[in-house]
Coordinates of C-alpha atoms in Angstrom, one line a residue:
Chain A
M1 CA 148.6 222.2 162.3
N2 CA 148.5 222.9 158.6
L3 CA 145.6 221.2 156.9
P4 CA 145.1 221.1 153.1
A5 CA 142.9 223.9 152.1
E6 CA 139.9 221.6 151.3
L7 CA 140.0 219.9 154.7
D8 CA 140.5 223.3 156.5
E9 CA 137.4 224.5 154.7
L10 CA 135.4 221.5 155.9
F11 CA 136.4 222.0 159.5
S12 CA 135.9 225.8 159.4
A13 CA 132.4 225.2 158.1
A14 CA 131.8 222.9 161.0
R15 CA 133.4 225.3 163.6
H16 CA 131.2 228.2 162.5
G17 CA 128.0 226.4 163.1
G18 CA 126.5 226.7 159.6
L19 CA 122.8 226.5 158.9
A20 CA 120.1 224.5 160.6
W21 CA 120.0 221.1 159.1
R22 CA 116.4 221.1 158.3
T23 CA 116.7 224.3 156.2
L24 CA 119.0 222.4 153.9
L25 CA 116.4 220.0 152.7
K26 CA 114.4 221.0 149.6
P27 CA 110.9 219.6 148.9
G28 CA 112.3 217.1 146.4
D29 CA 114.8 215.9 148.9
W30 CA 112.0 215.1 151.4
L31 CA 110.1 213.3 148.6
L32 CA 113.2 211.2 147.6
L33 CA 114.0 210.5 151.2
A34 CA 110.5 209.2 151.8
L35 CA 110.6 207.1 148.7
A36 CA 114.0 205.7 149.6
L37 CA 112.8 204.9 153.1
A38 CA 109.7 203.1 151.7
A39 CA 111.8 201.1 149.2
V40 CA 114.3 200.1 151.9
A41 CA 111.5 199.1 154.3
A42 CA 109.9 197.0 151.5
S43 CA 113.1 195.3 150.6
Y44 CA 113.3 193.5 153.9
P45 CA 110.1 191.4 153.6
L46 CA 110.6 191.1 149.9
L47 CA 114.1 189.7 149.9
W48 CA 114.2 187.9 153.3
R49 CA 111.0 186.0 152.9
G50 CA 112.7 183.2 151.0
G51 CA 113.2 181.1 154.1
S52 CA 109.7 179.8 154.6
A53 CA 108.5 176.7 152.7
D54 CA 104.9 175.8 151.8
R55 CA 105.2 172.6 149.8
A56 CA 107.1 169.3 150.0
I57 CA 108.0 167.5 146.8
V58 CA 108.8 163.8 146.9
K59 CA 110.7 162.4 143.9
R60 CA 111.9 159.0 142.8
D61 CA 114.7 158.9 140.2
G62 CA 114.0 162.6 139.6
A63 CA 110.3 162.1 138.7
V64 CA 107.8 163.7 141.1
L65 CA 105.8 161.0 143.0
I66 CA 103.7 163.3 145.1
E67 CA 103.5 167.0 146.2
L68 CA 102.3 167.8 149.6
A69 CA 101.1 171.1 151.2
L70 CA 102.8 171.8 154.5
N71 CA 99.6 173.0 156.2
A72 CA 98.4 170.0 158.1
P73 CA 100.1 167.1 159.9
R74 CA 100.0 163.8 158.0
K75 CA 102.2 160.8 157.1
V76 CA 102.6 159.5 153.6
E77 CA 104.3 156.3 152.4
V78 CA 106.0 156.2 149.1
M79 CA 107.6 153.2 147.4
G80 CA 111.3 153.5 146.8
A81 CA 113.8 151.2 145.2
L82 CA 114.4 149.2 148.5
G83 CA 110.8 149.3 149.8
P84 CA 108.5 151.8 151.5
T85 CA 109.8 155.2 152.7
L86 CA 107.7 157.1 155.3
I87 CA 107.4 160.9 154.9
E88 CA 106.0 162.9 157.8
I89 CA 104.5 166.3 157.2
A90 CA 103.8 168.9 159.9
P91 CA 102.8 172.6 159.5
G92 CA 105.7 174.3 157.8
R93 CA 108.1 171.4 157.9
A94 CA 108.7 167.8 156.7
R95 CA 111.0 164.9 157.4
V96 CA 111.8 161.4 156.3
L97 CA 110.5 159.3 159.2
A98 CA 111.6 155.9 158.1
D99 CA 113.6 154.6 155.1
P100 CA 114.9 151.1 154.4
G101 CA 118.4 152.5 153.4
P102 CA 121.4 151.1 155.3
R103 CA 122.9 154.3 156.6
Q104 CA 119.8 156.3 157.3
Y105 CA 121.3 159.7 156.4
C106 CA 118.0 161.1 155.2
V107 CA 116.3 160.0 158.4
Q108 CA 119.0 161.5 160.6
Q109 CA 118.7 164.8 158.8
G110 CA 115.5 165.4 160.7
W111 CA 113.0 168.1 160.1
L112 CA 113.5 170.3 156.9
T113 CA 112.1 173.8 157.4
R114 CA 113.6 176.0 154.8
A115 CA 112.6 176.4 151.2
N116 CA 114.9 174.3 148.9
A117 CA 116.2 172.1 151.7
V118 CA 116.6 168.5 150.5
A119 CA 116.9 165.1 152.2
I120 CA 118.2 162.5 149.9
C121 CA 117.7 158.8 150.5
A122 CA 120.1 157.6 147.8
P123 CA 119.7 153.8 148.2
S124 CA 115.9 154.2 147.8
H125 CA 116.3 156.7 145.0
I126 CA 113.9 159.0 147.0
T127 CA 114.4 162.7 147.5
L128 CA 112.3 165.0 149.8
Q129 CA 112.5 168.7 148.9
L130 CA 110.8 171.7 150.3
S131 CA 109.8 174.5 148.1
G132 CA 108.8 178.1 148.9
P133 CA 106.3 180.6 147.5
Q134 CA 108.7 181.5 144.7
S135 CA 111.1 179.1 143.2
S136 CA 114.7 180.0 143.7
Y137 CA 118.1 178.4 143.1
D138 CA 119.4 175.7 145.4
S139 CA 122.9 174.4 145.6
L140 CA 122.0 171.0 144.0
N141 CA 120.4 172.2 140.8
Y142 CA 122.1 175.5 140.2
Chain B
M1 CA 163.0 216.4 129.0
I2 CA 159.3 216.3 128.4
A3 CA 157.3 219.0 130.3
L4 CA 153.6 218.4 130.7
P5 CA 151.8 221.7 130.9
V6 CA 149.7 221.8 134.1
T7 CA 146.5 223.8 133.9
A8 CA 144.4 225.4 136.7
D9 CA 141.9 222.6 136.0
D10 CA 144.5 220.0 136.7
R11 CA 145.5 221.6 140.0
R12 CA 141.9 222.0 141.1
I13 CA 141.1 218.4 140.4
A14 CA 144.3 217.2 142.0
R15 CA 143.5 219.1 145.2
Y16 CA 140.0 217.9 145.5
T17 CA 141.2 214.3 144.7
A18 CA 143.7 214.6 147.4
A19 CA 141.0 215.4 149.9
A20 CA 138.9 212.5 148.6
I21 CA 141.8 210.1 149.0
A22 CA 142.5 211.3 152.5
L23 CA 138.9 210.5 153.4
T24 CA 139.1 207.1 151.6
I25 CA 142.2 206.2 153.7
A26 CA 140.6 207.5 156.9
E27 CA 137.5 205.5 156.3
A28 CA 139.5 202.3 155.6
A29 CA 140.6 202.4 159.2
L30 CA 137.0 202.2 160.5
P31 CA 135.7 198.8 161.4
S32 CA 132.8 197.7 159.3
P33 CA 130.1 195.2 160.3
L34 CA 129.9 193.8 156.8
P35 CA 132.4 194.2 153.9
G36 CA 131.0 196.9 151.6
I37 CA 129.1 198.9 154.3
K38 CA 131.1 202.1 154.6
P39 CA 130.1 205.8 155.2
G40 CA 131.5 206.7 151.7
L41 CA 132.9 210.0 153.0
A42 CA 134.9 210.6 149.8
N43 CA 131.6 211.0 148.0
I44 CA 131.1 214.2 150.0
I45 CA 134.0 215.6 148.0
V46 CA 132.7 214.2 144.7
L47 CA 129.3 215.8 145.3
L48 CA 130.9 219.1 146.3
V49 CA 133.0 219.1 143.1
L50 CA 129.9 218.2 141.1
L51 CA 127.9 221.2 142.5
R52 CA 130.8 223.6 142.2
H53 CA 132.6 222.6 139.1
G54 CA 130.3 220.3 137.1
W55 CA 130.2 216.7 136.2
R56 CA 133.4 216.5 134.2
D57 CA 135.5 217.4 137.3
A58 CA 133.4 215.1 139.5
L59 CA 134.1 212.3 137.1
W60 CA 137.9 212.9 137.4
V61 CA 137.8 213.2 141.1
G62 CA 135.5 210.1 141.5
L63 CA 137.6 207.8 139.4
L64 CA 141.0 209.1 140.4
R65 CA 140.3 208.6 144.1
V66 CA 139.3 205.0 143.5
V67 CA 142.5 204.3 141.6
A68 CA 144.8 206.3 143.8
G69 CA 143.1 205.2 147.0
S70 CA 143.4 201.5 146.1
L71 CA 147.0 201.9 145.2
L72 CA 147.7 203.4 148.7
L73 CA 145.7 200.7 150.4
G74 CA 147.4 197.9 148.4
Q75 CA 144.0 196.9 146.8
F76 CA 144.7 197.9 143.2
L77 CA 143.3 195.3 140.9
A78 CA 142.0 193.2 143.9
P79 CA 138.3 192.3 143.9
G80 CA 137.6 195.2 146.2
F81 CA 139.0 197.6 143.7
F82 CA 136.7 196.4 140.9
L83 CA 133.7 196.6 143.3
A84 CA 134.7 200.2 144.3
L85 CA 135.1 201.1 140.6
A86 CA 131.8 199.6 139.6
G87 CA 130.1 201.5 142.4
A88 CA 131.9 204.8 141.5
C89 CA 131.0 204.4 137.8
A90 CA 127.3 203.6 138.5
S91 CA 127.0 206.6 140.9
L92 CA 128.8 209.0 138.5
L93 CA 126.6 208.0 135.6
T94 CA 123.5 208.4 137.9
L95 CA 124.8 211.9 138.9
A96 CA 125.3 212.8 135.3
A97 CA 121.5 212.5 134.9
A98 CA 120.5 213.6 138.4
V99 CA 122.4 216.9 138.2
R100 CA 119.9 217.9 135.6
L101 CA 117.1 217.8 138.1
P102 CA 115.7 221.2 138.9
R103 CA 118.0 222.7 141.5
R104 CA 115.1 224.5 143.0
W105 CA 113.4 221.3 144.2
F106 CA 116.2 218.9 144.5
G107 CA 119.3 219.7 146.6
A108 CA 122.5 217.9 147.6
V109 CA 120.6 215.3 149.7
S110 CA 118.7 214.1 146.6
L111 CA 122.0 213.8 144.6
S112 CA 123.7 212.0 147.5
L113 CA 120.8 209.5 148.0
L114 CA 120.7 208.7 144.3
A115 CA 124.5 208.3 144.1
A116 CA 124.5 206.1 147.2
F117 CA 121.8 203.8 145.9
A118 CA 123.5 203.7 142.5
H119 CA 126.8 202.9 144.2
I120 CA 125.4 199.8 146.0
G121 CA 123.5 198.9 142.8
G122 CA 126.7 198.9 140.7
Q123 CA 128.6 196.9 143.4
I124 CA 125.9 194.2 143.8
L125 CA 125.4 193.9 140.1
L126 CA 129.2 193.3 139.6
A127 CA 129.3 190.9 142.6
R128 CA 126.3 188.9 141.2
L129 CA 127.8 188.8 137.7
W130 CA 131.4 188.0 138.6
L131 CA 132.3 187.3 142.2
V132 CA 129.3 185.4 143.6
P133 CA 127.3 184.1 140.6
H134 CA 124.4 183.2 142.7
D135 CA 121.2 185.0 143.7
G136 CA 122.3 184.6 147.3
V137 CA 124.0 188.0 147.1
F138 CA 120.6 189.7 146.8
Y139 CA 120.0 188.5 150.4
L140 CA 122.3 191.3 151.5
V141 CA 120.5 194.0 149.5
P142 CA 118.3 195.2 152.4
L143 CA 121.4 195.8 154.6
F144 CA 123.3 197.6 151.9
A145 CA 120.2 199.7 151.0
T146 CA 119.8 200.6 154.7
A147 CA 123.4 201.8 154.8
A148 CA 122.9 203.7 151.6
L149 CA 119.9 205.4 153.0
I150 CA 121.6 206.5 156.2
F151 CA 125.0 207.4 154.8
G152 CA 123.5 208.9 151.7
S153 CA 121.3 211.3 153.8
I154 CA 124.1 212.3 156.1
N155 CA 126.7 212.9 153.4
G156 CA 124.1 214.9 151.4
L157 CA 123.4 217.1 154.5
V158 CA 127.1 217.6 154.9
V159 CA 127.4 218.6 151.2
A160 CA 124.4 220.9 151.4
Q161 CA 125.9 222.6 154.5
L162 CA 129.2 223.0 152.7
V163 CA 127.6 224.5 149.6
A164 CA 125.5 226.8 151.7
V165 CA 128.2 228.0 154.0
V166 CA 131.2 228.1 151.6
P167 CA 129.6 229.1 148.3
A168 CA 132.8 229.6 146.3
P169 CA 136.2 228.0 146.2
T170 CA 138.2 229.8 148.8
F171 CA 141.5 228.0 148.6
P172 CA 144.2 229.6 146.5
L173 CA 144.4 228.1 143.0
T174 CA 147.8 229.6 142.2
P175 CA 150.5 227.0 141.6
P176 CA 152.7 226.4 144.6
E177 CA 156.4 227.1 144.2
V178 CA 158.2 224.1 142.6
H179 CA 161.8 223.6 143.4
S180 CA 163.5 221.5 140.9
S181 CA 166.7 219.8 142.0

């Protein structure tokens, strides 16, 4: 088979064994390789941490009613447009336990666990939102 | 009739570009776990050209293979073409600076790693600015960076091997016979 000169050159180098791989790395190569490895390893926790939430924010008509830390279980009642809405907090998660709204969408949503997750009780004008260690964009506000 | 004079430079660049395009096409046939994660085999040729013939030739080969490769794959002016172009531009600019590193300490693997990281950097930046204007794209950075680390190292070793074993161009640079009809 006739290969182009360049590819033939590639394959002939491979066929003839060549040099030991480790002799091809210079000191700076090792240094850069180590730096790159460290940077890649660091990028995982840095960029994939966003999931966990540490605070729940309850708003009525966009104004913050109360901010709750997600570190101990508790239940909080806030007053919405239709009456009291019950928020339940557990370590790392939160939910709307009861709401006087007719369709109960925010209650049926269940536990919120991720940062920037939102449950909206529209008839009551109440929103429950989780927030993470660093604020990032969510699909509602961005 | 207009005759364009063809120089030895043109022929050399064309031949290297042909090899780079062949690798681009071959690589397009490989299944990829995530769009954008590829071995980047054509960069072996770009780095080889850089080390043998300098940055100007590498620039030609790097850009020509993106344009010609996308034409052959039917991707010309598709989003993937612009991502490839952004990656190629970023890595070529990085190589323009990296090639000035002392050759005694930094070999082909350094160049290849820097080019690979610049490549994903350029692509993600364009994706963030244009295709996915949302910080969600940065969620994929660790995966792309891991691919850049692995393939950048391997490609760099291949280039180092080629440069060490085949130090000078061995293919004939004389123009082939042209039969006009």
